[in-house]
Amino acid sequence: MNLGIRRTLDRVFTGLTGASIVLLMLVLVAVLGPMIYRGSGAVLFGGTIEFRKMQRDLFNRADRAALEAEIAEADRARQVVYDMIDRFKKGIDIATMSSEAREINREYGRELRYRDVASEEYTEAREVARIIRDKLEEAFSSQDIALIRANVAEVLAQKDEARFKGTVAERFFSLATDFLDAAEHIDLSHYHDYLVALDEVEVILFGSIEHPGLLGPRPNQSARPLAMTSYGATRWDRAQALLDRLLWAEKWVEKEPGQPLVKARSPRAALFHDTALEPLFAYVPEHLNEMLRPRFTVYWQFFIDDNFDSHYFGGVGPEIIGTLLITVVGMLFVVPLGVISAAYLVECASEGPIMRILRMSINTLAGVPSIVFGLFGLAFFVLFLFPKLGFEPKACILAASLTLAVLTLPVMIRASEEAIRTVPRSYKEGSLALGASRFRTFVTVTFPAALPGILTGVILSLSRIAGETAPILFTGAVAMGPVPKSIFDPTRTLSYGSYDMAVGDRLAMMVPHNQYGMVLTLIVLILVLNAVAIVLRSRVFKKLKGH
Amino acid sequence: MLGPSADRRRPLALTPGEDLVGFIASYLGRAVLFLITATSVLAVLLILLFVILRSTPFLREFGVREFLTSRVWRPTADEPVFGALTLIVGSLYVSIAALLFAVPVGILAAVFLSDIVSWKIRNVAKPVVEILAAIPSVAYGFFAVLVLAPWMQRRFGFSTGTNALNASMILAVMALPTIISVAEDAISALGRELREASYSLGATRLETMVKVVIPAAHSGIIAAVVLGMMRAIGETMVVWMASGNATQIPHPWWDLSQSIRTMTATIAGEMGEAPEGMAHRSALFAVGVVLLLMTFVLNIVSEYFLSRAKKATGKS
Amino acid sequence: MPEKDKPMPATAAYSQATKSDIRMMVTLGSRSAPDSKSPPAACVCPVIRSNGFSLYYGTKAGVRDITMDIHPCTVTSIIGPSGCGKSTFLRSINRMNDLIPHVRTEGLLEVDGQNVYDKRTNLVNLRQQVGMVFQKPNPFPKSIFDNIAYGPRLQGIRRKEELHHIVEQSLKAAAIWDEVKDDLRKSALALSGGQQQRLCIARALATRPRVLLMDEPCSALDPIATGRIEDLIGQLQSTYTIVIVTHNMQQAARVSERAAFFCLGELIEYDRTEKIFSNPAKKQTEDYVTGRFG
Ligand SMILES: Nc1ncnc2c1ncn2[C@@H]1O[C@H](COP(=O)(O)OP(=O)(O)OP(=O)(O)O)[C@@H](O)[C@H]1O
Ligand SMILES: [Mg+2]
């Protein structure tokens, strides 16, 4: 082959090998990037006043006096929104207005009875009030502006009557004026559309039983059962998203027949053109800051807080505790077992069939799929061993830890074995030559010298245990539940929680920061452990070399 | 002047009778240590025993034949059918697809790390591989569901983002660290002489690698691939989350964009709904036995090639 | 002690007496050793006897068919070209080769009349009585004090004052006390190579062995430190049986009473040092000591 081609091929090959590493790096960035970017949002974000309210109510954590002042400020800015909506509602909310008119009528009657008036005067007043009520109701349900004007004028004619002065009936007249005022500004033929559109706006702003809103429930609204709908947007990014939904109405439209539907956006303000509500769409974006008062927040309590409403609020405290518990209990079993096994393999065992069987078992154990460990843990620890020992045969931390201990045993043995093997033979010889027994030599000389290496193994097993999910699916992990009281309770863990939130319902999708925050916590925990192990290992390596 | 300690002299030879404590301690100590070390053996035996034991009620009732040949897996029907063929094929399918991605990249990366770069770059590139290995599988599954699946759906217009392609791509990433480190060990264990011989004859790096080094290291590389395969077959969380879990064999067979279901995902997904004492649960244990046997076989194969690789480098 | 006198009575005594008799005899002999200035009569019995001893690393022989007796309260040097099995033989005496896999021995090697490779030999007791100093200094990664006190502690000495006394005595005996006395808590690894080696000698002395095996103890030391250690060996000679491996002919001539010449794993010649250096019986020995070895 010609030299040029060979050279080119060689370069291409070199480039390809480099590209493979670059590819790996890209994969790493692609995997970790979104998690770090979005997960950090669980801790660092613009927290609104609603967030602080939520923290006060759910976690009892606030500077109350300052918060009250802030809330008052915010409410002042919000009041404008409430007023606009109320005014607009007067024009279109027939049911409310009618019932109000009826209510006034009834109360007026009651008032009259207590006021001790002559009976014919009473009858007449009642009669007039009833007529006013009917006129108003007729006007409310009418779409004819002329009739409305006439009826309202008729009602208002009664305004100066002495018998209504200072009574509840005066509210008839304000009701009538407000209604006329509103009715003049809207196209009455579309009042039903307005009703629907208004409802949407109200849900976006104040939320509903299912949906959290931008500002949260209005001050006089009744309390909602779920924490998640009892507060407005707690985060500025969420507020921005809701604001966007407020300003833009989205609709799925068919552009061309037969084609898939596409999303179309139109300004929502157009729906309320020329009505009392139109200024709202300018006011809210302009004053959102005052209404929500966002502030950069470091929510470090994410790592200790429990969650509310399937991770809508709160953090991953119990998950971290559960992970640590499982890990620590597992390490209690696997570290002594692993170190002693390694010591035996290095110091005592001589080559032969027994050694071969031991080695083969360790290798086999390392290759068993993690889900099979889950099956084994369920069949052996939970269903077989626990009843034998008098425990309740249920999935719990102890079972999960034991299962994971068996799973990590090979990791621990291999790491410790290597650590013990790399202790210079001269240390051992020095000790033996002084008349120390092998046991003594191991305990006083070999083990201390191997300790950093063994620690590396311990940390690696730790990170393995903390990250495994499949083996604890049936042996001790749950998605929801109380914080465990003992090792005989099941627990939430970061790993299982990450799974649950990834495949979880719509609710989890509404809080991507908490979704990603959970998995980021897990990854950071594990990578930090690994980094410590790597540093430790390189330091040991250097020390042994420098010696 | 310090003299020998005549007074502390102890006899050199001790019969077991004379040194009973020492004798018992040393033998007992060894025995205890051995027993503790034998935990690993015990664990393997117990795993085998209990998984097989739990699966026997099912196998006795339904028979091995249907289990291994039927394509229908309908565990909760009134007339339940447990045909694991689809699941077995699914497991093999995603694993092999994963290897198709991972092996070329893995070998190239191993060559890169062992033969091409300086120690400095190696020290940067090695941690990348180590971090990839350290990321827990549930995090990969999370990525597959929430990042990769929507992206694939948008980019390629697949009907679902959780499919065989998604699962096997992630499995490839997870198998890569194993493949790279074992293959790199095999390649760099060959020593300089071999390469120098080839270079001195005027071969380029490509020719040296492809014609001399990789063939010489083939045992180790095969072991690497087998170990990678083991990792992929045994993986649970990723396939459960990313493969779509549709009980079907893709048709046409090369269409990776279809959903698929593996043995591991089936066990993980259905164990929660399979009550104790039912054939369903027992059938899931039977799936576990198949899984276990597959990994045993792969383990033996990998060990065979690893020992061959060791012998080959030991001689040279 | 003329050589021709030695074998008959000792061997006879050995072959006839029971093990415990021999043990008693040796014990008595060594106990009387520090008291009397001249070599006592009991010293006729060799401390170390090797009879047709061979050691194999797998199939390869480290030493082959070594027969020699090493007498109490003498300094015996072993010389020979590199790789001839000097270290192997030395390490066989206190069974340090046990650590190496696939080691096999043949023949007889006795310390105090006890076959070292007998099953019943208690290694702990053996090594407490047969101390060793290695070619490369190998202090433990502990403090100087802990290094020296390691042996005494093994023997169950716990009392602070007694340990301090032993540490001081040992360090003084190894001629390193003045250099380290101010900082006994310092890590032993922080000492220089020569200091470390003297520390290792002190550590071996602190166990109070009867036999001291030294494998090229001075190869890492400067002439002054070497001189000190040679003086030290001279002092120790009255109470210890010392076997020293060295590449330095002058050193062997200076410090040892008897010398053994090894070559290719075999013992070529074993005699009084003056004889080996001035009038060797074998041509090979002569070539080696006169530097014509090649
Ligand atoms: N651990 C071992 N395994 C196999 N062979 C060994 C081992 N140690 C030593 N040998 C071999 O035994 C022979 C004797 O070695 P030994 O260390 O006793 O030599 P030496 O006389 O002490 O040499 P030097 O003067 O260089 O220290 C050498 O050929 C060596 O290769
Ligand atoms: Mg030597």
Coordinates of C-alpha atoms in Angstrom, one line a residue, chain C residues 8-224:
Chain C
M8 CA 33.0 -35.6 68.4
P9 CA 31.8 -34.7 71.9
A10 CA 29.1 -32.4 70.8
T11 CA 27.6 -34.8 68.3
A12 CA 27.9 -37.6 70.7
A13 CA 26.2 -35.5 73.4
Y14 CA 23.5 -34.5 71.0
S15 CA 22.8 -38.0 69.7
Q16 CA 22.6 -39.5 73.2
A17 CA 20.9 -36.8 75.2
T18 CA 17.2 -36.2 75.1
K19 CA 15.9 -33.0 73.7
S20 CA 15.2 -31.5 77.0
D21 CA 18.6 -32.3 78.3
I22 CA 20.1 -30.4 75.4
R23 CA 17.8 -27.6 76.0
M24 CA 18.9 -27.4 79.5
M25 CA 22.5 -27.6 78.7
V26 CA 22.3 -24.8 76.2
T27 CA 20.3 -22.7 78.5
L28 CA 22.9 -23.2 81.2
G29 CA 25.7 -22.5 78.9
S30 CA 24.4 -19.2 77.6
R31 CA 23.3 -18.1 81.0
S32 CA 26.9 -18.5 82.2
A33 CA 28.2 -16.7 79.2
P34 CA 27.8 -13.0 80.3
D35 CA 29.4 -13.8 83.7
S36 CA 32.7 -15.3 82.5
K37 CA 34.9 -13.3 80.2
S38 CA 36.4 -16.2 78.4
P39 CA 34.3 -18.5 76.2
P40 CA 32.9 -21.0 78.6
A41 CA 33.1 -24.7 78.2
A42 CA 29.5 -25.2 77.3
C43 CA 30.0 -23.3 74.1
V44 CA 31.4 -26.4 72.5
C45 CA 27.8 -27.1 71.5
P46 CA 27.0 -25.2 68.3
V47 CA 24.0 -22.9 68.5
I48 CA 23.2 -23.5 64.8
R49 CA 23.8 -26.7 63.1
S50 CA 23.1 -27.2 59.4
N51 CA 23.4 -30.7 58.0
G52 CA 22.8 -31.2 54.3
F53 CA 20.4 -28.3 54.3
S54 CA 18.9 -27.3 51.0
L55 CA 16.2 -24.8 50.1
Y56 CA 14.3 -24.6 46.9
Y57 CA 12.3 -21.8 45.4
G58 CA 9.9 -23.9 43.4
T59 CA 12.3 -26.1 41.5
K60 CA 15.2 -23.7 41.6
A61 CA 17.6 -24.2 44.5
G62 CA 18.4 -21.2 46.6
V63 CA 21.0 -23.1 48.7
R64 CA 22.1 -26.6 48.3
D65 CA 23.4 -29.1 50.8
I66 CA 24.9 -26.8 53.4
T67 CA 26.6 -28.4 56.3
M68 CA 28.1 -26.1 58.9
D69 CA 28.0 -25.5 62.6
I70 CA 27.8 -22.0 64.0
H71 CA 29.2 -21.6 67.5
P72 CA 27.9 -19.5 70.3
C73 CA 29.4 -16.2 71.2
T74 CA 31.3 -15.8 67.9
V75 CA 30.9 -13.7 64.9
T76 CA 30.5 -15.7 61.8
S77 CA 30.6 -14.0 58.4
I78 CA 29.1 -15.3 55.2
I79 CA 30.7 -14.0 52.0
G80 CA 30.2 -14.8 48.4
P81 CA 29.2 -13.4 45.1
S82 CA 25.8 -11.9 44.6
G83 CA 23.0 -14.4 44.2
C84 CA 24.9 -17.3 45.8
G85 CA 22.3 -17.9 48.4
K86 CA 23.8 -16.0 51.4
S87 CA 20.5 -14.3 52.2
T88 CA 18.6 -17.4 51.5
F89 CA 20.6 -19.4 54.1
L90 CA 20.4 -16.6 56.7
R91 CA 16.7 -16.3 56.3
S92 CA 16.3 -20.0 56.5
I93 CA 17.7 -19.9 60.1
N94 CA 14.7 -18.0 61.5
R95 CA 12.3 -19.2 58.8
M96 CA 11.7 -15.9 57.2
N97 CA 11.3 -17.8 53.9
D98 CA 8.0 -19.0 55.1
L99 CA 6.4 -15.9 53.6
I100 CA 7.5 -16.9 50.1
P101 CA 5.1 -19.3 48.3
H102 CA 6.4 -22.6 46.9
V103 CA 9.4 -22.9 49.2
R104 CA 10.6 -26.4 50.0
T105 CA 13.4 -27.5 52.3
E106 CA 15.5 -30.6 52.7
G107 CA 18.0 -31.7 55.2
L108 CA 18.5 -30.5 58.8
L109 CA 18.8 -27.1 60.2
E110 CA 18.9 -26.9 64.0
V111 CA 18.9 -24.0 66.5
D112 CA 19.7 -25.0 70.0
G113 CA 19.3 -28.6 69.0
Q114 CA 15.8 -28.1 67.7
N115 CA 15.1 -28.7 64.1
V116 CA 13.8 -25.4 62.8
Y117 CA 11.7 -27.0 60.1
D118 CA 10.1 -29.4 62.5
K119 CA 6.3 -29.1 62.7
R120 CA 6.4 -28.5 66.4
T121 CA 8.8 -25.6 66.2
N122 CA 7.2 -22.5 67.7
L123 CA 8.0 -19.7 65.3
V124 CA 7.4 -17.0 67.8
N125 CA 9.9 -18.4 70.2
L126 CA 12.4 -19.1 67.5
R127 CA 12.3 -15.6 66.1
Q128 CA 12.5 -14.1 69.5
Q129 CA 15.7 -15.9 70.1
V130 CA 17.1 -15.5 66.6
G131 CA 16.8 -11.8 65.7
M132 CA 17.4 -10.4 62.3
V133 CA 18.6 -7.2 60.7
F134 CA 17.8 -6.8 57.1
Q135 CA 19.8 -5.4 54.2
K136 CA 17.4 -2.6 53.6
P137 CA 16.3 -0.8 56.8
N138 CA 12.7 -1.6 57.4
P139 CA 11.4 0.5 60.3
F140 CA 7.7 0.3 60.9
P141 CA 5.7 3.5 60.0
K142 CA 5.5 4.2 63.7
S143 CA 7.4 6.4 66.2
I144 CA 11.0 5.6 67.1
F145 CA 9.9 4.6 70.6
D146 CA 7.2 2.3 69.3
N147 CA 9.6 0.7 66.9
I148 CA 12.0 -0.3 69.6
A149 CA 9.3 -1.2 72.1
Y150 CA 7.6 -3.5 69.6
G151 CA 9.5 -6.6 70.6
P152 CA 9.4 -6.1 74.4
R153 CA 5.7 -5.4 74.1
L154 CA 5.3 -8.7 72.3
Q155 CA 6.9 -10.3 75.2
G156 CA 4.4 -8.9 77.5
I157 CA 6.3 -6.0 79.0
R158 CA 3.9 -3.2 79.6
R159 CA 5.4 -1.1 82.3
K160 CA 6.4 2.3 81.1
E161 CA 9.7 2.6 83.0
E162 CA 10.8 -0.9 82.0
L163 CA 10.0 -0.1 78.3
H164 CA 11.8 3.2 78.6
H165 CA 14.8 1.5 80.1
I166 CA 14.9 -1.1 77.4
V167 CA 14.4 1.4 74.6
E168 CA 17.2 3.6 76.0
Q169 CA 19.6 0.6 76.5
S170 CA 18.9 -0.7 73.0
L171 CA 19.4 2.7 71.3
K172 CA 22.6 3.2 73.2
A173 CA 23.8 -0.2 72.3
A174 CA 23.1 0.5 68.7
A175 CA 25.0 3.8 69.0
I176 CA 22.0 6.0 67.9
W177 CA 20.8 7.2 71.3
D178 CA 22.5 10.6 71.1
E179 CA 20.9 11.3 67.7
V180 CA 17.3 10.5 68.6
K181 CA 17.0 10.8 72.4
D182 CA 15.3 14.2 72.1
D183 CA 12.5 13.1 69.9
L184 CA 11.5 9.5 70.5
R185 CA 8.0 10.2 69.3
K186 CA 9.2 11.2 65.8
S187 CA 8.2 8.9 63.0
A188 CA 11.0 6.4 62.3
L189 CA 10.6 7.0 58.6
A190 CA 11.9 10.5 59.0
L191 CA 15.3 9.2 59.9
S192 CA 18.2 8.9 57.4
G193 CA 19.0 5.5 55.9
G194 CA 21.9 5.0 58.2
Q195 CA 20.0 6.0 61.3
Q196 CA 17.1 3.8 60.2
Q197 CA 19.5 0.8 60.0
R198 CA 20.9 1.4 63.4
L199 CA 17.3 1.8 64.6
C200 CA 16.6 -1.6 63.2
I201 CA 19.6 -3.1 65.0
A202 CA 18.4 -1.5 68.2
R203 CA 15.0 -2.9 67.6
A204 CA 16.4 -6.4 67.1
L205 CA 18.5 -6.0 70.3
A206 CA 15.5 -4.9 72.3
T207 CA 14.0 -8.3 71.9
R208 CA 17.1 -9.7 73.5
P209 CA 17.8 -12.5 71.2
R210 CA 20.7 -14.9 71.6
V211 CA 21.5 -15.1 67.9
L212 CA 21.6 -12.0 65.7
L213 CA 21.4 -12.5 61.9
M214 CA 22.6 -9.5 59.9
D215 CA 22.1 -9.4 56.2
E216 CA 24.5 -6.8 54.8
P217 CA 23.7 -4.4 57.6
C218 CA 26.1 -1.8 56.4
S219 CA 25.5 -1.7 52.7
A220 CA 23.4 1.4 53.1
L221 CA 25.7 3.2 55.5
D222 CA 28.6 5.7 55.3
P223 CA 32.0 4.7 56.6
I224 CA 31.5 6.3 60.0

